[in-house]
Amino acid sequence: MTDQVVFYGGKLSLYSARVRSYLRHQRIAFTERAPGSERALKVIYPAIGRRIIPVVELPDGTLLQDGARIIDHFEASGQSRFSVYPKDQALNVVARLFDLFGNEGLMRPAMHYRWNLPEQTPFVRHIFRDALPLGKNEAESDAGFEKLSGLLRTYTAMIGANAKNAAEIEAAYLDFLGRLNAHFAVMPYLLGGRPTIADYALFGPMFAHLGRDRLPLALMQERAPFVFDWTERMNAFEDIEDAVSLAWGTGMVNLENPPDTFLSLLKYVAEGYAAEYAAHHAYCDKWLAKQPNEVIEGHRVFAMTQFELRGAKMPGPVKAYRHFLSQRMTDAFDDAPEAAQATVRTLFERCGLAPFLDLRVSRRVGWQDHLEIWEPIEAPSEQENL
């Protein structure tokens, strides 16, 4: 039992960054414990069933794993100061598109800049100290870092972040960084005057890897100072008022007449992520058609597919979690009234994003014992057959 929320995260972790930012903004009191602490290693991870962060331990001992599920818990509990899901249902769909893109679509540049540039290693070794078992001597810590970093370097190579594709990955990222900077020059948060789930998703990679590691941080400060300002707003405990927030105010984006900078970001998601999303969907659709109609454990990566990014062939890991995030977006779309659906459809078609609404897999992703699962297809009821 704990007196308040305990957050098992880490400075190294992009998924931890989004939850930490959320807890700070919502004024939810928490204690952060290192992922290499004794309790994390001996109690939390065995209970979760895998060594993964972030994990939140509630005062009654309940454990929550995964950023989306943690945020949704506090949204439902009434502890949040403001909801991160826009009341405008069309805007809510757009926010969830960026939730998908931020958590999945920016993984390649985040991993590339962290693991493929030797100049990064001293700082990365430093921030990984808290992820290793605490209390070890220097030799043991070095050995632990080599083992853990080796696994992450393997994943980096698995997603095509290598010397052969470095130019395309960096060009795509710098394109995105420039568009994001132009947007944050006129708007304090992605969708307007306050942060939404879209901001927290982008903040993970844009801070933990690309806005804190030495080399990409320098790139951001030099080329995208307004993005850097946004990371400071996202990382703060207090509300920050600056020239951009004063000029914009508290309103949110009007999707009937969105700013050009916002349209540019939406078009980037289509240009930089739609091909990967479609390849991932096509593989899952064929794979699921061959599976028995029963609960299937949704392994983080269970296959590989391929797509093109700026002319370079890229491997893409196939995983259930991507569909967990995408179904949250399509559920929001399906639950919206016809007028909101029409607004989203028009906007998405204008920006090349229609596949994100239309591509659906045959089974839903759920959770069981802190693990993603593919849920069985429910048989239609007798009334549905009439």
C-alpha positions as a Python dict, from the first residue, in 0.01 Angstrom:
ca = {
    (1, 'M'): (0, 0, 0),
    (2, 'T'): (118, 355, -73),
    (3, 'D'): (11, 697, 54),
    (4, 'Q'): (-13, 844, -297),
    (5, 'V'): (33, 752, -660),
    (6, 'V'): (372, 596, -734),
    (7, 'F'): (498, 637, -1088),
    (8, 'Y'): (757, 389, -1215),
    (9, 'G'): (900, 568, -1515),
    (10, 'G'): (1237, 686, -1631),
    (11, 'K'): (1417, 978, -1794),
    (12, 'L'): (1520, 744, -2074),
    (13, 'S'): (1161, 652, -2168),
    (14, 'L'): (941, 831, -2419),
    (15, 'Y'): (632, 647, -2293),
    (16, 'S'): (712, 763, -1940),
    (17, 'A'): (747, 1124, -2059),
    (18, 'R'): (387, 1149, -2175),
    (19, 'V'): (246, 1012, -1846),
    (20, 'R'): (473, 1229, -1629),
    (21, 'S'): (365, 1538, -1823),
    (22, 'Y'): (-1, 1445, -1781),
    (23, 'L'): (31, 1392, -1405),
    (24, 'R'): (209, 1726, -1366),
    (25, 'H'): (-47, 1921, -1567),
    (26, 'Q'): (-335, 1761, -1381),
    (27, 'R'): (-179, 1842, -1041),
    (28, 'I'): (-199, 1474, -942),
    (29, 'A'): (48, 1419, -658),
    (30, 'F'): (289, 1137, -731),
    (31, 'T'): (624, 997, -633),
    (32, 'E'): (849, 880, -915),
    (33, 'R'): (1060, 573, -852),
    (34, 'A'): (1344, 451, -1069),
    (35, 'P'): (1272, 155, -1298),
    (36, 'G'): (1581, -13, -1150),
    (37, 'S'): (1464, 21, -789),
    (38, 'E'): (1434, -288, -573),
    (39, 'R'): (1054, -266, -552),
    (40, 'A'): (1022, -227, -928),
    (41, 'L'): (1241, -532, -993),
    (42, 'K'): (1108, -759, -718),
    (43, 'V'): (742, -660, -691),
    (44, 'I'): (612, -448, -980),
    (45, 'Y'): (755, -625, -1285),
    (46, 'P'): (671, -977, -1159),
    (47, 'A'): (314, -860, -1097),
    (48, 'I'): (292, -703, -1444),
    (49, 'G'): (447, -1006, -1610),
    (50, 'R'): (723, -821, -1796),
    (51, 'R'): (982, -553, -1740),
    (52, 'I'): (820, -248, -1891),
    (53, 'I'): (752, 116, -1807),
    (54, 'P'): (556, 322, -1730),
    (55, 'V'): (362, 160, -1446),
    (56, 'V'): (148, 345, -1194),
    (57, 'E'): (74, 203, -851),
    (58, 'L'): (-243, 347, -699),
    (59, 'P'): (-288, 403, -324),
    (60, 'D'): (-493, 82, -297),
    (61, 'G'): (-216, -122, -461),
    (62, 'T'): (-377, -144, -805),
    (63, 'L'): (-122, -147, -1087),
    (64, 'L'): (-181, 22, -1422),
    (65, 'Q'): (52, -36, -1714),
    (66, 'D'): (51, 154, -2044),
    (67, 'G'): (25, 527, -2088),
    (68, 'A'): (-315, 529, -2255),
    (69, 'R'): (-471, 314, -1982),
    (70, 'I'): (-307, 522, -1707),
    (71, 'I'): (-436, 849, -1853),
    (72, 'D'): (-783, 702, -1907),
    (73, 'H'): (-796, 591, -1543),
    (74, 'F'): (-737, 944, -1414),
    (75, 'E'): (-975, 1090, -1671),
    (76, 'A'): (-1249, 855, -1546),
    (77, 'S'): (-1166, 901, -1176),
    (78, 'G'): (-1244, 1272, -1178),
    (79, 'Q'): (-892, 1363, -1063),
    (80, 'S'): (-799, 1556, -1376),
    (81, 'R'): (-823, 1937, -1386),
    (82, 'F'): (-935, 1927, -1749),
    (83, 'S'): (-1000, 1648, -1993),
    (84, 'V'): (-733, 1577, -2253),
    (85, 'Y'): (-1005, 1448, -2487),
    (86, 'P'): (-1174, 1741, -2666),
    (87, 'K'): (-1548, 1780, -2613),
    (88, 'D'): (-1581, 1864, -2981),
    (89, 'Q'): (-1617, 1513, -3123),
    (90, 'A'): (-1457, 1593, -3458),
    (91, 'L'): (-1157, 1743, -3282),
    (92, 'N'): (-1145, 1437, -3057),
    (93, 'V'): (-1094, 1212, -3361),
    (94, 'V'): (-809, 1433, -3483),
    (95, 'A'): (-650, 1428, -3137),
    (96, 'R'): (-655, 1050, -3141),
    (97, 'L'): (-496, 1044, -3487),
    (98, 'F'): (-200, 1230, -3338),
    (99, 'D'): (-209, 994, -3039),
    (100, 'L'): (-146, 710, -3285),
    (101, 'F'): (115, 902, -3482),
    (102, 'G'): (303, 1035, -3181),
    (103, 'N'): (333, 695, -3015),
    (104, 'E'): (412, 498, -3330),
    (105, 'G'): (498, 725, -3623),
    (106, 'L'): (792, 902, -3458),
    (107, 'M'): (963, 591, -3325),
    (108, 'R'): (1208, 566, -3615),
    (109, 'P'): (1374, 910, -3580),
    (110, 'A'): (1368, 880, -3200),
    (111, 'M'): (1558, 552, -3207),
    (112, 'H'): (1789, 664, -3488),
    (113, 'Y'): (1911, 976, -3313),
    (114, 'R'): (1956, 795, -2983),
    (115, 'W'): (2133, 478, -3096),
    (116, 'N'): (2305, 542, -3430),
    (117, 'L'): (2519, 843, -3339),
    (118, 'P'): (2829, 748, -3134),
    (119, 'E'): (2857, 1101, -2991),
    (120, 'Q'): (2535, 1030, -2802),
    (121, 'T'): (2667, 732, -2606),
    (122, 'P'): (2809, 908, -2295),
    (123, 'F'): (2485, 1093, -2224),
    (124, 'V'): (2266, 793, -2306),
    (125, 'R'): (2475, 577, -2075),
    (126, 'H'): (2419, 838, -1804),
    (127, 'I'): (2038, 846, -1833),
    (128, 'F'): (2017, 467, -1836),
    (129, 'R'): (2162, 441, -1485),
    (130, 'D'): (1819, 453, -1322),
    (131, 'A'): (1691, 170, -1543),
    (132, 'L'): (1961, -68, -1419),
    (133, 'P'): (1952, -243, -1081),
    (134, 'L'): (2055, 21, -829),
    (135, 'G'): (2352, -29, -600),
    (136, 'K'): (2573, -211, -850),
    (137, 'N'): (2940, -128, -896),
    (138, 'E'): (3067, 44, -1211),
    (139, 'A'): (3165, -277, -1390),
    (140, 'E'): (2826, -434, -1320),
    (141, 'S'): (2646, -120, -1435),
    (142, 'D'): (2849, -109, -1755),
    (143, 'A'): (2766, -472, -1826),
    (144, 'G'): (2399, -403, -1758),
    (145, 'F'): (2399, -106, -1993),
    (146, 'E'): (2563, -305, -2271),
    (147, 'K'): (2301, -576, -2240),
    (148, 'L'): (2003, -340, -2231),
    (149, 'S'): (2135, -108, -2498),
    (150, 'G'): (2210, -410, -2715),
    (151, 'L'): (1842, -506, -2710),
    (152, 'L'): (1740, -153, -2802),
    (153, 'R'): (1998, -131, -3079),
    (154, 'T'): (1859, -456, -3218),
    (155, 'Y'): (1511, -304, -3224),
    (156, 'T'): (1651, 12, -3386),
    (157, 'A'): (1797, -198, -3668),
    (158, 'M'): (1473, -398, -3690),
    (159, 'I'): (1275, -85, -3782),
    (160, 'G'): (1524, 14, -4052),
    (161, 'A'): (1700, 289, -3859),
    (162, 'N'): (2048, 219, -3994),
    (163, 'A'): (2327, 386, -4189),
    (164, 'K'): (2166, 293, -4522),
    (165, 'N'): (1843, 475, -4439),
    (166, 'A'): (1984, 751, -4219),
    (167, 'A'): (1951, 1026, -4481),
    (168, 'E'): (1583, 952, -4546),
    (169, 'I'): (1498, 924, -4176),
    (170, 'E'): (1673, 1251, -4093),
    (171, 'A'): (1519, 1434, -4389),
    (172, 'A'): (1171, 1318, -4290),
    (173, 'Y'): (1225, 1420, -3929),
    (174, 'L'): (1364, 1764, -4015),
    (175, 'D'): (1066, 1819, -4244),
    (176, 'F'): (832, 1737, -3955),
    (177, 'L'): (1033, 1949, -3711),
    (178, 'G'): (1007, 2250, -3942),
    (179, 'R'): (632, 2212, -3985),
    (180, 'L'): (581, 2166, -3611),
    (181, 'N'): (790, 2476, -3539),
    (182, 'A'): (581, 2684, -3778),
    (183, 'H'): (267, 2560, -3602),
    (184, 'F'): (390, 2630, -3249),
    (185, 'A'): (492, 2978, -3358),
    (186, 'V'): (119, 3062, -3369),
    (187, 'M'): (-41, 2811, -3131),
    (188, 'P'): (73, 2704, -2781),
    (189, 'Y'): (-49, 2343, -2813),
    (190, 'L'): (-119, 2116, -3104),
    (191, 'L'): (-495, 2170, -3117),
    (192, 'G'): (-516, 2514, -2962),
    (193, 'G'): (-511, 2680, -2622),
    (194, 'R'): (-463, 2374, -2400),
    (195, 'P'): (-292, 2037, -2424),
    (196, 'T'): (-485, 1732, -2543),
    (197, 'I'): (-397, 1365, -2579),
    (198, 'A'): (-233, 1468, -2908),
    (199, 'D'): (27, 1678, -2725),
    (200, 'Y'): (111, 1408, -2471),
    (201, 'A'): (163, 1153, -2748),
    (202, 'L'): (395, 1380, -2946),
    (203, 'F'): (574, 1491, -2632),
    (204, 'G'): (700, 1140, -2558),
    (205, 'P'): (943, 1113, -2850),
    (206, 'M'): (984, 1487, -2902),
    (207, 'F'): (1116, 1531, -2547),
    (208, 'A'): (1255, 1207, -2406),
    (209, 'H'): (1465, 1128, -2714),
    (210, 'L'): (1457, 1420, -2956),
    (211, 'G'): (1435, 1709, -2710),
    (212, 'R'): (1667, 1586, -2435),
    (213, 'D'): (1941, 1374, -2592),
    (214, 'R'): (2235, 1598, -2673),
    (215, 'L'): (2248, 1606, -3055),
    (216, 'P'): (1875, 1621, -3142),
    (217, 'L'): (1826, 1875, -2860),
    (218, 'A'): (2081, 2101, -3028),
    (219, 'L'): (1897, 2054, -3359),
    (220, 'M'): (1568, 2150, -3196),
    (221, 'Q'): (1708, 2458, -3023),
    (222, 'E'): (1875, 2577, -3343),
    (223, 'R'): (1606, 2494, -3600),
    (224, 'A'): (1283, 2478, -3402),
    (225, 'P'): (1290, 2707, -3096),
    (226, 'F'): (910, 2720, -3079),
    (227, 'V'): (902, 2340, -3049),
    (228, 'F'): (1155, 2368, -2767),
    (229, 'D'): (929, 2622, -2596),
    (230, 'W'): (641, 2375, -2627),
    (231, 'T'): (848, 2099, -2459),
    (232, 'E'): (904, 2336, -2168),
    (233, 'R'): (530, 2406, -2143),
    (234, 'M'): (460, 2033, -2156),
    (235, 'N'): (720, 1950, -1893),
    (236, 'A'): (614, 2214, -1640),
    (237, 'F'): (412, 2171, -1321),
    (238, 'E'): (257, 2515, -1364),
    (239, 'D'): (75, 2683, -1652),
    (240, 'I'): (321, 2887, -1858),
    (241, 'E'): (209, 3210, -2020),
    (242, 'D'): (422, 3338, -2307),
    (243, 'A'): (389, 3545, -2622),
    (244, 'V'): (240, 3261, -2826),
    (245, 'S'): (-23, 3163, -2567),
    (246, 'L'): (-119, 3528, -2512),
    (247, 'A'): (-161, 3587, -2884),
    (248, 'W'): (-362, 3267, -2943),
    (249, 'G'): (-583, 3265, -2634),
    (250, 'T'): (-776, 2965, -2501),
    (251, 'G'): (-974, 2856, -2807),
    (252, 'M'): (-923, 2539, -3004),
    (253, 'V'): (-869, 2478, -3376),
    (254, 'N'): (-1170, 2531, -3601),
    (255, 'L'): (-1168, 2224, -3826),
    (256, 'E'): (-1399, 2395, -4074),
    (257, 'N'): (-1127, 2653, -4137),
    (258, 'P'): (-800, 2521, -3989),
    (259, 'P'): (-476, 2721, -4003),
    (260, 'D'): (-235, 2633, -4283),
    (261, 'T'): (21, 2518, -4027),
    (262, 'F'): (-227, 2262, -3895),
    (263, 'L'): (-311, 2135, -4243),
    (264, 'S'): (61, 2101, -4308),
    (265, 'L'): (100, 1873, -4005),
    (266, 'L'): (-196, 1659, -4109),
    (267, 'K'): (-51, 1622, -4458),
    (268, 'Y'): (281, 1520, -4305),
    (269, 'V'): (113, 1238, -4114),
    (270, 'A'): (-31, 1116, -4446),
    (271, 'E'): (299, 1152, -4630),
    (272, 'G'): (518, 1006, -4358),
    (273, 'Y'): (302, 744, -4191),
    (274, 'A'): (10, 631, -4411),
    (275, 'A'): (220, 383, -4611),
    (276, 'E'): (351, 218, -4295),
    (277, 'Y'): (3, 208, -4146),
    (278, 'A'): (-145, 50, -4460),
    (279, 'A'): (128, -216, -4477),
    (280, 'H'): (78, -297, -4109),
    (281, 'H'): (-298, -323, -4157),
    (282, 'A'): (-269, -548, -4463),
    (283, 'Y'): (-42, -793, -4282),
    (284, 'C'): (-266, -807, -3974),
    (285, 'D'): (-579, -853, -4183),
    (286, 'K'): (-436, -1162, -4356),
    (287, 'W'): (-283, -1297, -4036),
    (288, 'L'): (-603, -1263, -3834),
    (289, 'A'): (-803, -1441, -4103),
    (290, 'K'): (-596, -1754, -4034),
    (291, 'Q'): (-625, -1745, -3655),
    (292, 'P'): (-874, -1941, -3440),
    (293, 'N'): (-1162, -1742, -3295),
    (294, 'E'): (-1025, -1727, -2942),
    (295, 'V'): (-822, -1492, -2725),
    (296, 'I'): (-474, -1450, -2876),
    (297, 'E'): (-191, -1284, -2687),
    (298, 'G'): (-101, -962, -2864),
    (299, 'H'): (279, -978, -2867),
    (300, 'R'): (450, -640, -2890),
    (301, 'V'): (619, -749, -3216),
    (302, 'F'): (511, -1073, -3379),
    (303, 'A'): (599, -1022, -3746),
    (304, 'M'): (757, -782, -3993),
    (305, 'T'): (623, -607, -4298),
    (306, 'Q'): (770, -350, -4540),
    (307, 'F'): (684, -6, -4678),
    (308, 'E'): (854, 291, -4846),
    (309, 'L'): (962, 614, -4681),
    (310, 'R'): (1082, 880, -4925),
    (311, 'G'): (1187, 610, -5171),
    (312, 'A'): (1373, 397, -4916),
    (313, 'K'): (1240, 50, -4835),
    (314, 'M'): (1175, 26, -4461),
    (315, 'P'): (1093, -276, -4248),
    (316, 'G'): (801, -228, -4012),
    (317, 'P'): (726, -434, -3701),
    (318, 'V'): (373, -572, -3674),
    (319, 'K'): (222, -540, -3328),
    (320, 'A'): (-118, -537, -3165),
    (321, 'Y'): (-57, -212, -2980),
    (322, 'R'): (-71, -9, -3301),
    (323, 'H'): (-424, -139, -3356),
    (324, 'F'): (-515, -65, -2995),
    (325, 'L'): (-435, 301, -3063),
    (326, 'S'): (-599, 309, -3407),
    (327, 'Q'): (-923, 153, -3281),
    (328, 'R'): (-945, 429, -3019),
    (329, 'M'): (-945, 674, -3311),
    (330, 'T'): (-1197, 482, -3523),
    (331, 'D'): (-1420, 425, -3218),
    (332, 'A'): (-1424, 801, -3159),
    (333, 'F'): (-1516, 851, -3525),
    (334, 'D'): (-1791, 586, -3519),
    (335, 'D'): (-1937, 732, -3196),
    (336, 'A'): (-1946, 1087, -3331),
    (337, 'P'): (-2268, 1233, -3477),
    (338, 'E'): (-2305, 1252, -3853),
    (339, 'A'): (-2210, 1620, -3870),
    (340, 'A'): (-1882, 1560, -3686),
    (341, 'Q'): (-1809, 1256, -3901),
    (342, 'A'): (-1864, 1464, -4213),
    (343, 'T'): (-1624, 1731, -4085),
    (344, 'V'): (-1356, 1472, -4013),
    (345, 'R'): (-1412, 1291, -4343),
    (346, 'T'): (-1377, 1612, -4542),
    (347, 'L'): (-1061, 1711, -4355),
    (348, 'F'): (-901, 1367, -4380),
    (349, 'E'): (-975, 1335, -4751),
    (350, 'R'): (-834, 1683, -4810),
    (351, 'C'): (-507, 1584, -4638),
    (352, 'G'): (-470, 1227, -4770),
    (353, 'L'): (-570, 1067, -4440),
    (354, 'A'): (-879, 869, -4546),
    (355, 'P'): (-703, 530, -4498),
    (356, 'F'): (-686, 599, -4126),
    (357, 'L'): (-1066, 597, -4115),
    (358, 'D'): (-1133, 323, -4367),
    (359, 'L'): (-874, 55, -4291),
    (360, 'R'): (-1009, -166, -4012),
    (361, 'V'): (-899, -510, -3894),
    (362, 'S'): (-1150, -782, -3816),
    (363, 'R'): (-1075, -813, -3444),
    (364, 'R'): (-1039, -577, -3154),
    (365, 'V'): (-740, -537, -2926),
    (366, 'G'): (-809, -553, -2552),
    (367, 'W'): (-617, -611, -2229),
    (368, 'Q'): (-585, -915, -2005),
    (369, 'D'): (-341, -949, -1716),
    (370, 'H'): (-155, -632, -1826),
    (371, 'L'): (-100, -771, -2178),
    (372, 'E'): (-254, -680, -2511),
    (373, 'I'): (-482, -948, -2654),
    (374, 'W'): (-672, -999, -2977),
    (375, 'E'): (-1031, -1049, -2872),
    (376, 'P'): (-1249, -1320, -3033),
    (377, 'I'): (-1505, -1212, -3292),
    (378, 'E'): (-1845, -1206, -3128),
    (379, 'A'): (-2111, -1413, -3301),
    (380, 'P'): (-2401, -1198, -3425),
    (381, 'S'): (-2708, -1207, -3205),
    (382, 'E'): (-3033, -1367, -3329),
    (383, 'Q'): (-3185, -1020, -3360),
    (384, 'E'): (-2895, -910, -3586),
    (385, 'N'): (-2965, -1210, -3809),
    (386, 'L'): (-3330, -1118, -3856),
}
